[in-house]
Amino acid sequence: MQDFSRRGMLKATAAAGAGAVVLPGIAAAEAPGASAATRGADGATCEPAQLTGRIVRPNDPNYASASLGWDELFVHYPLVIVYAQNTQDVVNALTWARQHDVALRVRSGGHSLEGWSNVDNGIVIDVSELKSAHIDTAARTATVGAGLNQLEAVTTLAKKNFAVTTGTEGSVGLAGATLGGGFGFLTRYLGMACDSLIGAEIVVAEGADCAKVIRADLKNHSDLLWALRGAGNGNFGIATSLTYKVAPLKSVTYVQATWDGLGDLHGVFDTWQRTAPVADDRLGTQLEVHRNQILLFAVLAEGTPAEAKKLLAPILSVGRPNVSVQVGNWGDVYAGFQIPTENEPANWKFFSQFTDKPFPRKAISVIASFMRDAPTDDTNFFTQAFGGAVRKSPRGGTAFPHRDALFYSEPGVGWGTRGEPGSGDELTTQAQTWIAEFSQALRPYVNGAYVNVPNIGMQDWETAYWESNFDRLRKVKAQYDPRNVFQYEQSIPPASC
């Protein structure tokens, strides 16, 4: 079987231990701390700031690669890119940007799906090199630098038999995934990624042209912690470290089932949507529909193959799927189904949506019709079962509102060859048209949207992402960023006085 990415499909068979990341000193190092360079009252000015950290400018030989995000459909030319090496570098960069009246964007994993973590003629403050981690096994907490990607976080925690919810793609930044909500195979077991977030160090704007560091947790700036749990991506400040409540997890059973063709789609999809969201909370499942295959991926936390097969029996009894099973440490399993970024298509387009009621047969027929006419082999319709722990909001609450969804889904299409500028241009219009028409055809059966997979051009995106929480988010924005320093195409504006 071929290997596809999650925005294609997960690797066919997880190889235990393959791709595990080892970060020198990661288990012992504390996340870096700093204090603001100047802490003037509101309206006060700061001393002239100097950029510090690893600086990349347009005349540097690695500028082209540094300015390119994961989705190569979007190309920007920033004035300067600052790779922060500690929190003070972030303070200096934010102060410098304000003093020079330069547009700024924040970047961690570089997976912003509409290219919003980059900007022309502005400054990109990149925290991807803040890769420290401190795990307190007694307290069951982990404080990590905002630069860890999901693979690094999963494998580091797994060495201590701990876990938090992450998405399935290892190269995605942990901070970005968490601050937008964050879900994956452990969602039904542990809740959203943001549900485990109990604290954050964040650099915010202060006064006329300053910056400072604050700590948000349940006792300090708890309103900001609430907002960071689901709306924190580039809206209020720059997270430099995150603290999670971690859960014990020693082993998982990983199951993959494959159906050739789309002949069993109605039976597979309908059975999945009626069983997966109400199954044992330990069971997380993803269903992916391709133009010539249907794939089911499942992870049973702290469960045996016999238990997994029993829980999945209704869907595995449809047709004659090819089934494989693996048992192992979560870090090894997770690392095993990763696909190297260089093997993925260059360009991507997605549309996010949630579903509260099972799709009728007509909706499943819509999926079948569009997938049969998919523009490329890297096109898919991806779903994630909700229910279980997602329905329980943590102490202090979260800005993420889609607690009652049965499942999340997104059509996605990838095209072009990575590293070749302009590659796939002849398919761009076809791919974007396919996504637009597919999402429009599903509108009667879906609602809402996921901020980490933004729907560009969507009307009422504010309530699609955050429902009734949007007004409260605007008030939090007015408290921590009244001058709207952190803004982009779909950023939260501050409430007016």
CSV table of C-alpha atoms in Angstrom, one decimal:
chain,number,residue,atom,x,y,z
A,1,MET,CA,0.0,0.0,0.0
A,2,GLN,CA,1.2,3.5,-0.7
A,3,ASP,CA,2.1,6.0,2.0
A,4,PHE,CA,0.0,9.1,2.4
A,5,SER,CA,0.1,12.0,4.9
A,6,ARG,CA,-2.8,12.7,7.3
A,7,ARG,CA,-3.9,15.3,4.7
A,8,GLY,CA,-3.9,12.3,2.5
A,9,MET,CA,-3.8,9.4,4.9
A,10,LEU,CA,-1.8,8.1,7.7
A,11,LYS,CA,1.1,5.7,7.0
A,12,ALA,CA,-0.2,2.3,6.2
A,13,THR,CA,1.6,0.4,8.9
A,14,ALA,CA,3.1,2.0,12.0
A,15,ALA,CA,6.7,0.9,12.5
A,16,ALA,CA,7.5,0.8,16.2
A,17,GLY,CA,10.0,3.5,17.1
A,18,ALA,CA,10.5,4.8,13.6
A,19,GLY,CA,11.0,8.6,13.4
A,20,ALA,CA,11.2,9.1,17.1
A,21,VAL,CA,12.7,12.5,18.0
A,22,VAL,CA,15.5,12.8,20.6
A,23,LEU,CA,16.0,16.3,21.9
A,24,PRO,CA,19.2,16.7,24.0
A,25,GLY,CA,18.4,17.6,27.6
A,26,ILE,CA,14.7,17.9,26.9
A,27,ALA,CA,13.6,16.1,30.0
A,28,ALA,CA,15.6,18.2,32.3
A,29,ALA,CA,15.6,21.7,30.8
A,30,GLU,CA,13.2,24.3,32.1
A,31,ALA,CA,11.3,26.5,29.6
A,32,PRO,CA,13.1,29.8,29.3
A,33,GLY,CA,11.8,32.7,31.3
A,34,ALA,CA,12.3,36.4,31.0
A,35,SER,CA,11.0,39.7,32.3
A,36,ALA,CA,9.9,42.7,30.1
A,37,ALA,CA,12.7,45.0,29.1
A,38,THR,CA,10.7,48.0,30.2
A,39,ARG,CA,7.5,48.1,32.1
A,40,GLY,CA,6.1,51.5,31.6
A,41,ALA,CA,2.6,52.6,32.5
A,42,ASP,CA,0.0,52.6,29.7
A,43,GLY,CA,1.0,55.1,27.1
A,44,ALA,CA,4.7,55.1,28.2
A,45,THR,CA,7.4,54.5,25.7
A,46,CYS,CA,10.3,52.0,25.9
A,47,GLU,CA,14.0,52.3,25.2
A,48,PRO,CA,14.8,51.6,21.5
A,49,ALA,CA,14.7,47.8,21.0
A,50,GLN,CA,17.3,45.7,19.3
A,51,LEU,CA,16.4,42.4,17.5
A,52,THR,CA,18.0,39.4,19.2
A,53,GLY,CA,17.9,35.7,18.5
A,54,ARG,CA,18.6,34.1,15.2
A,55,ILE,CA,17.9,36.7,12.6
A,56,VAL,CA,17.2,36.0,8.9
A,57,ARG,CA,16.9,38.8,6.4
A,58,PRO,CA,16.2,38.8,2.6
A,59,ASN,CA,19.9,38.8,1.7
A,60,ASP,CA,20.7,35.7,3.8
A,61,PRO,CA,21.2,32.4,1.9
A,62,ASN,CA,18.5,30.6,3.8
A,63,TYR,CA,15.9,33.3,3.5
A,64,ALA,CA,13.8,31.5,0.8
A,65,SER,CA,13.4,28.4,3.0
A,66,ALA,CA,12.9,30.4,6.2
A,67,SER,CA,10.1,32.4,4.6
A,68,LEU,CA,8.2,29.4,3.2
A,69,GLY,CA,5.5,27.7,5.3
A,70,TRP,CA,4.3,24.1,5.1
A,71,ASP,CA,1.5,25.1,2.6
A,72,GLU,CA,3.5,26.4,-0.4
A,73,LEU,CA,0.4,27.7,-2.0
A,74,PHE,CA,1.1,30.9,-0.1
A,75,VAL,CA,4.4,32.8,-0.6
A,76,HIS,CA,5.3,35.9,1.4
A,77,TYR,CA,8.4,38.0,1.7
A,78,PRO,CA,8.9,39.3,5.2
A,79,LEU,CA,11.3,42.1,6.0
A,80,VAL,CA,12.9,40.0,8.8
A,81,ILE,CA,12.4,36.7,10.5
A,82,VAL,CA,13.4,36.3,14.1
A,83,TYR,CA,13.9,32.8,15.4
A,84,ALA,CA,13.6,33.4,19.2
A,85,GLN,CA,16.1,31.5,21.4
A,86,ASN,CA,14.4,32.6,24.6
A,87,THR,CA,11.5,34.7,25.8
A,88,GLN,CA,13.5,37.9,25.9
A,89,ASP,CA,14.1,37.6,22.2
A,90,VAL,CA,10.3,37.6,21.7
A,91,VAL,CA,10.0,40.7,24.0
A,92,ASN,CA,12.6,42.5,22.0
A,93,ALA,CA,11.1,41.5,18.6
A,94,LEU,CA,7.6,42.6,19.6
A,95,THR,CA,8.9,45.9,21.0
A,96,TRP,CA,11.0,46.5,17.9
A,97,ALA,CA,8.0,45.8,15.6
A,98,ARG,CA,5.8,48.3,17.6
A,99,GLN,CA,8.5,51.0,17.6
A,100,HIS,CA,9.1,50.7,13.9
A,101,ASP,CA,5.3,50.4,13.1
A,102,VAL,CA,6.0,47.1,11.2
A,103,ALA,CA,3.3,44.5,10.6
A,104,LEU,CA,4.0,41.3,12.6
A,105,ARG,CA,2.9,37.7,12.6
A,106,VAL,CA,3.6,34.8,15.0
A,107,ARG,CA,4.8,31.4,13.8
A,108,SER,CA,5.5,28.1,15.5
A,109,GLY,CA,5.2,25.0,13.3
A,110,GLY,CA,4.5,27.0,10.1
A,111,HIS,CA,1.3,25.1,9.3
A,112,SER,CA,-1.0,28.1,9.1
A,113,LEU,CA,-3.4,26.8,6.4
A,114,GLU,CA,-4.1,30.2,4.8
A,115,GLY,CA,-0.5,31.5,5.2
A,116,TRP,CA,-1.5,33.8,8.0
A,117,SER,CA,1.7,33.1,10.1
A,118,ASN,CA,3.7,35.0,7.4
A,119,VAL,CA,3.5,38.6,6.1
A,120,ASP,CA,5.0,40.7,3.3
A,121,ASN,CA,7.3,43.5,4.4
A,122,GLY,CA,6.8,42.8,8.1
A,123,ILE,CA,8.4,40.8,10.9
A,124,VAL,CA,7.8,37.1,11.5
A,125,ILE,CA,8.4,36.2,15.2
A,126,ASP,CA,9.1,32.5,15.0
A,127,VAL,CA,9.2,30.5,18.3
A,128,SER,CA,9.9,27.1,16.7
A,129,GLU,CA,13.4,26.9,18.3
A,130,LEU,CA,12.0,27.2,21.9
A,131,LYS,CA,12.2,23.4,22.4
A,132,SER,CA,12.7,22.9,26.1
A,133,ALA,CA,10.5,20.6,28.3
A,134,HIS,CA,10.2,19.9,32.0
A,135,ILE,CA,8.1,17.0,33.1
A,136,ASP,CA,7.0,16.8,36.8
A,137,THR,CA,6.1,13.1,37.2
A,138,ALA,CA,4.8,13.6,40.7
A,139,ALA,CA,2.5,16.5,39.9
A,140,ARG,CA,1.7,15.1,36.4
A,141,THR,CA,2.4,18.3,34.7
A,142,ALA,CA,4.7,19.3,31.7
A,143,THR,CA,5.9,22.7,30.9
A,144,VAL,CA,7.2,22.9,27.3
A,145,GLY,CA,8.7,25.5,25.1
A,146,ALA,CA,6.3,26.8,22.4
A,147,GLY,CA,8.6,25.5,19.7
A,148,LEU,CA,7.9,21.8,20.2
A,149,ASN,CA,6.1,20.1,17.4
A,150,GLN,CA,3.5,17.4,18.0
A,151,LEU,CA,5.9,14.5,17.3
A,152,GLU,CA,8.5,15.9,19.7
A,153,ALA,CA,5.8,16.4,22.4
A,154,VAL,CA,4.3,13.0,22.0
A,155,THR,CA,7.6,11.1,22.0
A,156,THR,CA,9.0,13.1,24.9
A,157,LEU,CA,6.0,12.5,27.1
A,158,ALA,CA,5.7,8.9,26.1
A,159,LYS,CA,9.2,8.1,27.4
A,160,LYS,CA,7.7,8.9,30.8
A,161,ASN,CA,4.4,7.0,30.0
A,162,PHE,CA,2.4,10.3,29.8
A,163,ALA,CA,0.3,11.9,27.1
A,164,VAL,CA,-1.8,14.9,26.1
A,165,THR,CA,-4.1,15.1,23.2
A,166,THR,CA,-2.5,16.2,19.9
A,167,GLY,CA,-3.4,16.1,16.3
A,168,THR,CA,-2.1,13.3,14.0
A,169,GLU,CA,0.5,15.3,12.0
A,170,GLY,CA,3.8,15.3,13.9
A,171,SER,CA,5.3,18.4,12.1
A,172,VAL,CA,2.5,20.7,13.3
A,173,GLY,CA,3.4,22.9,16.2
A,174,LEU,CA,2.0,21.8,19.5
A,175,ALA,CA,1.3,25.4,20.6
A,176,GLY,CA,-0.6,26.2,17.5
A,177,ALA,CA,-2.7,23.1,17.6
A,178,THR,CA,-3.5,23.5,21.3
A,179,LEU,CA,-4.3,27.2,21.2
A,180,GLY,CA,-6.9,26.6,18.5
A,181,GLY,CA,-8.5,23.6,20.3
A,182,GLY,CA,-6.5,20.6,19.2
A,183,PHE,CA,-7.9,17.1,18.6
A,184,GLY,CA,-6.8,13.7,17.5
A,185,PHE,CA,-6.8,10.0,18.4
A,186,LEU,CA,-6.9,10.8,22.2
A,187,THR,CA,-9.6,13.4,22.1
A,188,ARG,CA,-12.4,11.1,23.3
A,189,TYR,CA,-10.2,9.8,26.1
A,190,LEU,CA,-8.5,13.0,27.3
A,191,GLY,CA,-10.6,15.8,25.8
A,192,MET,CA,-9.4,18.6,23.6
A,193,ALA,CA,-5.7,19.5,23.7
A,194,CYS,CA,-6.7,22.9,25.1
A,195,ASP,CA,-8.6,21.2,28.0
A,196,SER,CA,-5.2,20.0,29.4
A,197,LEU,CA,-3.7,23.5,29.2
A,198,ILE,CA,-3.3,24.8,32.7
A,199,GLY,CA,-0.9,27.7,32.2
A,200,ALA,CA,1.0,29.7,29.6
A,201,GLU,CA,3.8,32.2,29.5
A,202,ILE,CA,2.8,34.8,27.0
A,203,VAL,CA,4.4,38.0,25.7
A,204,VAL,CA,1.8,40.8,25.3
A,205,ALA,CA,1.9,44.4,24.0
A,206,GLU,CA,2.1,47.1,26.7
A,207,GLY,CA,1.5,50.8,26.5
A,208,ALA,CA,2.3,52.7,23.3
A,209,ASP,CA,5.3,50.6,22.1
A,210,CYS,CA,6.4,48.2,24.8
A,211,ALA,CA,6.0,44.5,25.5
A,212,LYS,CA,5.9,42.4,28.7
A,213,VAL,CA,5.7,38.9,29.9
A,214,ILE,CA,2.7,37.6,31.9
A,215,ARG,CA,1.7,34.2,33.2
A,216,ALA,CA,-1.8,33.1,32.6
A,217,ASP,CA,-3.3,30.3,34.7
A,218,LEU,CA,-6.3,29.6,36.8
A,219,LYS,CA,-5.2,32.1,39.5
A,220,ASN,CA,-3.5,34.7,37.4
A,221,HIS,CA,-5.1,36.2,34.3
A,222,SER,CA,-7.7,33.4,34.2
A,223,ASP,CA,-9.7,35.3,31.6
A,224,LEU,CA,-6.7,35.1,29.3
A,225,LEU,CA,-6.2,31.4,29.9
A,226,TRP,CA,-9.9,30.8,29.0
A,227,ALA,CA,-9.4,32.7,25.7
A,228,LEU,CA,-6.1,30.9,25.0
A,229,ARG,CA,-8.0,27.6,25.2
A,230,GLY,CA,-9.4,27.6,21.7
A,231,ALA,CA,-8.8,31.2,20.4
A,232,GLY,CA,-5.1,31.8,21.3
A,233,ASN,CA,-3.4,31.7,17.9
A,234,GLY,CA,-2.0,35.1,17.3
A,235,ASN,CA,-4.9,37.0,18.8
A,236,PHE,CA,-3.7,38.2,22.3
A,237,GLY,CA,0.1,37.8,22.4
A,238,ILE,CA,2.9,35.3,21.7
A,239,ALA,CA,3.0,32.2,23.8
A,240,THR,CA,6.5,31.2,24.7
A,241,SER,CA,5.8,28.2,27.0
A,242,LEU,CA,2.8,26.1,27.8
A,243,THR,CA,2.0,24.0,30.9
A,244,TYR,CA,-0.2,20.9,30.6
A,245,LYS,CA,-1.8,18.5,33.0
A,246,VAL,CA,-0.6,15.2,31.5
A,247,ALA,CA,-2.3,11.8,31.8
A,248,PRO,CA,-0.7,8.4,32.3
A,249,LEU,CA,-0.6,6.3,29.2
A,250,LYS,CA,1.5,3.2,28.9
A,251,SER,CA,0.3,1.5,25.7
A,252,VAL,CA,-2.2,1.7,22.9
A,253,THR,CA,-3.7,-0.7,20.3
A,254,TYR,CA,-3.6,0.8,16.9
A,255,VAL,CA,-5.9,-0.6,14.2
A,256,GLN,CA,-6.1,0.2,10.5
A,257,ALA,CA,-8.7,-1.1,8.1
A,258,THR,CA,-8.8,-0.6,4.4
A,259,TRP,CA,-11.7,-1.0,1.9
A,260,ASP,CA,-10.8,-1.0,-1.8
A,261,GLY,CA,-13.0,1.3,-3.9
A,262,LEU,CA,-16.0,3.2,-2.7
A,263,GLY,CA,-18.6,0.5,-3.0
A,264,ASP,CA,-18.9,0.1,0.8
A,265,LEU,CA,-19.0,3.8,1.5
A,266,HIS,CA,-22.6,4.1,2.6
A,267,GLY,CA,-22.3,1.1,4.9
A,268,VAL,CA,-18.9,2.0,6.3
A,269,PHE,CA,-19.7,5.7,6.9
A,270,ASP,CA,-23.2,5.2,8.4
A,271,THR,CA,-22.0,2.5,10.7
A,272,TRP,CA,-19.0,4.6,11.8
A,273,GLN,CA,-21.0,7.8,12.5
A,274,ARG,CA,-23.5,5.9,14.6
A,275,THR,CA,-21.0,3.9,16.7
A,276,ALA,CA,-17.7,5.8,16.9
A,277,PRO,CA,-19.0,8.9,18.8
A,278,VAL,CA,-20.7,6.8,21.4
A,279,ALA,CA,-18.1,4.0,21.8
A,280,ASP,CA,-15.9,3.4,24.8
A,281,ASP,CA,-14.2,6.8,25.6
A,282,ARG,CA,-10.8,5.1,25.2
A,283,LEU,CA,-11.4,4.6,21.5
A,284,GLY,CA,-10.5,7.3,19.1
A,285,THR,CA,-11.2,6.9,15.4
A,286,GLN,CA,-10.6,8.7,12.1
A,287,LEU,CA,-12.3,7.8,8.8
A,288,GLU,CA,-10.8,8.9,5.5
A,289,VAL,CA,-12.4,8.6,2.1
A,290,HIS,CA,-10.2,8.7,-1.0
A,291,ARG,CA,-11.2,8.4,-4.6
A,292,ASN,CA,-10.2,4.7,-4.7
A,293,GLN,CA,-10.1,3.7,-1.0
A,294,ILE,CA,-11.8,4.0,2.4
A,295,LEU,CA,-9.6,3.9,5.5
A,296,LEU,CA,-10.4,3.6,9.2
A,297,PHE,CA,-7.7,4.4,11.8
A,298,ALA,CA,-8.3,3.7,15.4
A,299,VAL,CA,-6.4,4.0,18.7
A,300,LEU,CA,-7.6,2.3,21.9
A,301,ALA,CA,-5.8,3.7,24.9
A,302,GLU,CA,-4.8,1.1,27.5
A,303,GLY,CA,-6.6,-1.6,25.6
A,304,THR,CA,-6.0,-5.0,24.0
A,305,PRO,CA,-6.4,-6.0,20.3
A,306,ALA,CA,-9.3,-8.2,21.4
A,307,GLU,CA,-11.1,-5.2,23.0
A,308,ALA,CA,-10.3,-3.0,20.0
A,309,LYS,CA,-11.7,-5.5,17.5
A,310,LYS,CA,-14.8,-6.0,19.6
A,311,LEU,CA,-15.5,-2.2,19.8
A,312,LEU,CA,-14.9,-1.9,16.0
A,313,ALA,CA,-16.8,-5.0,15.1
A,314,PRO,CA,-19.9,-3.2,13.7
A,315,ILE,CA,-17.8,-1.3,11.1
A,316,LEU,CA,-15.3,-4.1,10.4
A,317,SER,CA,-18.2,-6.3,9.6
A,318,VAL,CA,-19.1,-4.1,6.6
A,319,GLY,CA,-17.6,-5.6,3.4
A,320,ARG,CA,-14.2,-7.3,3.5
A,321,PRO,CA,-11.7,-4.8,4.8
A,322,ASN,CA,-8.0,-5.6,5.1
A,323,VAL,CA,-7.2,-5.1,8.8
A,324,SER,CA,-3.9,-4.7,10.7
A,325,VAL,CA,-3.3,-4.4,14.4
A,326,GLN,CA,-0.3,-3.1,16.4
A,327,VAL,CA,0.3,-2.8,20.2
A,328,GLY,CA,2.9,-0.5,21.6
A,329,ASN,CA,4.0,2.6,23.4
A,330,TRP,CA,2.0,5.6,22.2
A,331,GLY,CA,5.2,7.5,21.2
A,332,ASP,CA,6.4,4.6,19.1
A,333,VAL,CA,3.0,4.1,17.4
A,334,TYR,CA,2.6,7.8,16.7
A,335,ALA,CA,6.1,8.2,15.3
A,336,GLY,CA,5.5,5.2,13.1
A,337,PHE,CA,2.7,6.6,11.1
A,338,GLN,CA,4.3,9.9,10.3
A,339,ILE,CA,5.2,10.9,6.7
A,340,PRO,CA,8.2,13.1,6.0
A,341,THR,CA,7.2,16.6,4.9
A,342,GLU,CA,9.3,16.3,1.8
A,343,ASN,CA,7.1,13.5,0.6
A,344,GLU,CA,3.9,15.5,0.8
A,345,PRO,CA,2.4,17.7,-2.0
A,346,ALA,CA,3.4,21.4,-2.0
A,347,ASN,CA,-0.1,23.0,-2.1
A,348,TRP,CA,-3.2,22.3,0.0
A,349,LYS,CA,-6.7,23.5,0.4
A,350,PHE,CA,-9.3,22.5,3.1
A,351,PHE,CA,-12.7,23.4,4.4
A,352,SER,CA,-13.6,22.6,8.1
A,353,GLN,CA,-17.0,21.8,9.5
A,354,PHE,CA,-18.8,20.1,12.4
A,355,THR,CA,-21.8,17.7,12.4
A,356,ASP,CA,-24.4,17.4,15.2
A,357,LYS,CA,-26.6,14.8,13.6
A,358,PRO,CA,-25.7,11.7,11.5
A,359,PHE,CA,-25.4,12.3,7.8
A,360,PRO,CA,-28.5,11.1,5.9
A,361,ARG,CA,-27.9,8.8,2.9
A,362,LYS,CA,-28.0,11.8,0.5
A,363,ALA,CA,-25.1,13.5,2.3
A,364,ILE,CA,-23.0,10.3,2.1
A,365,SER,CA,-23.8,10.2,-1.6
A,366,VAL,CA,-22.5,13.7,-2.0
A,367,ILE,CA,-19.2,12.6,-0.4
A,368,ALA,CA,-19.1,9.6,-2.8
A,369,SER,CA,-19.8,11.8,-5.9
A,370,PHE,CA,-17.1,14.4,-5.1
A,371,MET,CA,-14.5,11.8,-4.1
A,372,ARG,CA,-15.0,9.9,-7.4
A,373,ASP,CA,-14.2,13.2,-9.2
A,374,ALA,CA,-11.3,14.1,-6.9
A,375,PRO,CA,-8.7,16.3,-8.6
A,376,THR,CA,-5.7,14.3,-7.3
A,377,ASP,CA,-4.7,11.1,-5.5
A,378,ASP,CA,-3.9,13.3,-2.5
A,379,THR,CA,-7.5,14.4,-2.2
A,380,ASN,CA,-9.5,13.1,0.7
A,381,PHE,CA,-12.6,13.6,3.0
A,382,PHE,CA,-11.3,13.3,6.6
A,383,THR,CA,-13.4,12.8,9.7
A,384,GLN,CA,-12.7,12.6,13.5
A,385,ALA,CA,-15.1,11.1,16.0
A,386,PHE,CA,-16.1,13.4,18.9
A,387,GLY,CA,-18.1,12.5,22.0
A,388,GLY,CA,-16.6,11.1,25.2
A,389,ALA,CA,-14.4,13.5,27.1
A,390,VAL,CA,-15.0,16.3,24.6
A,391,ARG,CA,-18.3,16.9,26.2
A,392,LYS,CA,-16.7,17.8,29.5
A,393,SER,CA,-15.3,21.3,29.8
A,394,PRO,CA,-12.3,21.7,32.2
A,395,ARG,CA,-12.1,23.8,35.3
A,396,GLY,CA,-12.1,27.5,34.1
A,397,GLY,CA,-13.8,26.6,30.8
A,398,THR,CA,-12.6,27.1,27.3
A,399,ALA,CA,-13.3,29.3,24.3
A,400,PHE,CA,-13.7,26.2,22.1
A,401,PRO,CA,-17.4,25.7,21.7
A,402,HIS,CA,-18.1,22.6,19.6
A,403,ARG,CA,-18.6,20.2,22.5
A,404,ASP,CA,-21.7,18.6,21.3
A,405,ALA,CA,-20.5,17.7,17.8
A,406,LEU,CA,-20.8,14.0,16.7
A,407,PHE,CA,-17.8,14.4,14.5
A,408,TYR,CA,-15.5,16.9,12.7
A,409,SER,CA,-14.8,16.6,9.0
A,410,GLU,CA,-13.0,18.4,6.2
A,411,PRO,CA,-12.6,17.9,2.5
A,412,GLY,CA,-8.9,18.5,1.5
A,413,VAL,CA,-6.9,18.5,-1.7
A,414,GLY,CA,-3.2,18.4,-2.2
A,415,TRP,CA,-1.3,19.1,-5.4
A,416,GLY,CA,2.1,20.1,-6.8
A,417,THR,CA,5.7,19.1,-6.0
A,418,ARG,CA,7.3,20.4,-2.9
A,419,GLY,CA,10.2,22.7,-3.3
A,420,GLU,CA,9.4,23.6,-6.9
A,421,PRO,CA,8.0,27.2,-7.2
A,422,GLY,CA,4.9,27.3,-9.3
A,423,SER,CA,4.5,23.6,-9.3
A,424,GLY,CA,0.9,22.5,-9.8
A,425,ASP,CA,-0.3,25.9,-10.9
A,426,GLU,CA,-2.3,24.3,-13.7
A,427,LEU,CA,-4.3,22.4,-11.0
A,428,THR,CA,-4.9,25.3,-8.6
A,429,THR,CA,-8.2,26.6,-10.0
A,430,GLN,CA,-9.6,23.1,-10.4
A,431,ALA,CA,-8.6,22.2,-6.8
A,432,GLN,CA,-10.0,25.3,-5.3
A,433,THR,CA,-13.3,25.0,-7.3
A,434,TRP,CA,-13.6,21.4,-6.1
A,435,ILE,CA,-13.3,22.4,-2.5
A,436,ALA,CA,-15.8,25.2,-2.9
A,437,GLU,CA,-18.4,23.1,-4.6
A,438,PHE,CA,-18.0,20.2,-2.2
A,439,SER,CA,-18.3,22.4,0.9
A,440,GLN,CA,-21.4,24.1,-0.6
A,441,ALA,CA,-23.0,20.7,-1.3
A,442,LEU,CA,-22.5,19.7,2.3
A,443,ARG,CA,-23.9,22.9,3.9
A,444,PRO,CA,-27.3,21.5,4.7
A,445,TYR,CA,-25.7,18.8,6.9
A,446,VAL,CA,-22.9,20.7,8.7
A,447,ASN,CA,-22.4,23.7,10.9
A,448,GLY,CA,-19.6,25.7,12.5
A,449,ALA,CA,-15.9,25.7,11.6
A,450,TYR,CA,-12.6,25.0,13.2
A,451,VAL,CA,-10.3,28.0,13.6
A,452,ASN,CA,-7.1,25.8,13.0
A,453,VAL,CA,-8.5,25.0,9.6
A,454,PRO,CA,-9.9,28.4,8.7
A,455,ASN,CA,-12.5,28.9,6.0
A,456,ILE,CA,-11.4,31.9,4.0
A,457,GLY,CA,-14.2,34.1,2.8
A,458,MET,CA,-16.8,32.5,5.1
A,459,GLN,CA,-19.6,34.8,6.2
A,460,ASP,CA,-20.1,35.0,10.0
A,461,TRP,CA,-16.7,33.2,10.6
A,462,GLU,CA,-16.7,34.7,14.1
A,463,THR,CA,-19.7,32.6,15.3
A,464,ALA,CA,-18.7,29.7,13.1
A,465,TYR,CA,-15.5,29.4,15.1
A,466,TRP,CA,-16.6,30.5,18.5
A,467,GLU,CA,-20.4,30.7,18.6
A,468,SER,CA,-21.6,32.7,21.6
A,469,ASN,CA,-18.1,33.0,23.0
A,470,PHE,CA,-17.1,35.7,20.5
A,471,ASP,CA,-18.4,38.7,22.4
A,472,ARG,CA,-16.4,37.5,25.5
A,473,LEU,CA,-13.3,37.0,23.4
A,474,ARG,CA,-13.6,40.6,22.1
A,475,LYS,CA,-13.6,41.8,25.8
A,476,VAL,CA,-10.5,39.7,26.6
A,477,LYS,CA,-8.9,41.2,23.5
A,478,ALA,CA,-9.7,44.7,24.7
A,479,GLN,CA,-8.1,43.9,28.0
A,480,TYR,CA,-4.8,42.5,26.7
A,481,ASP,CA,-4.5,44.0,23.2
A,482,PRO,CA,-6.6,47.2,23.1
A,483,ARG,CA,-4.5,48.6,20.3
A,484,ASN,CA,-5.1,45.5,18.1
A,485,VAL,CA,-1.4,44.9,17.7
A,486,PHE,CA,-2.0,41.2,16.9
A,487,GLN,CA,-4.2,41.2,13.8
A,488,TYR,CA,-4.6,39.2,10.6
A,489,GLU,CA,-7.4,38.4,8.2
A,490,GLN,CA,-9.7,36.6,10.7
A,491,SER,CA,-8.3,37.9,14.0
A,492,ILE,CA,-10.4,38.9,16.9
A,493,PRO,CA,-11.0,42.7,17.1
A,494,PRO,CA,-11.1,44.3,20.6
A,495,ALA,CA,-14.4,45.3,22.0
A,496,SER,CA,-15.1,49.0,21.7
A,497,CYS,CA,-15.6,51.0,24.8
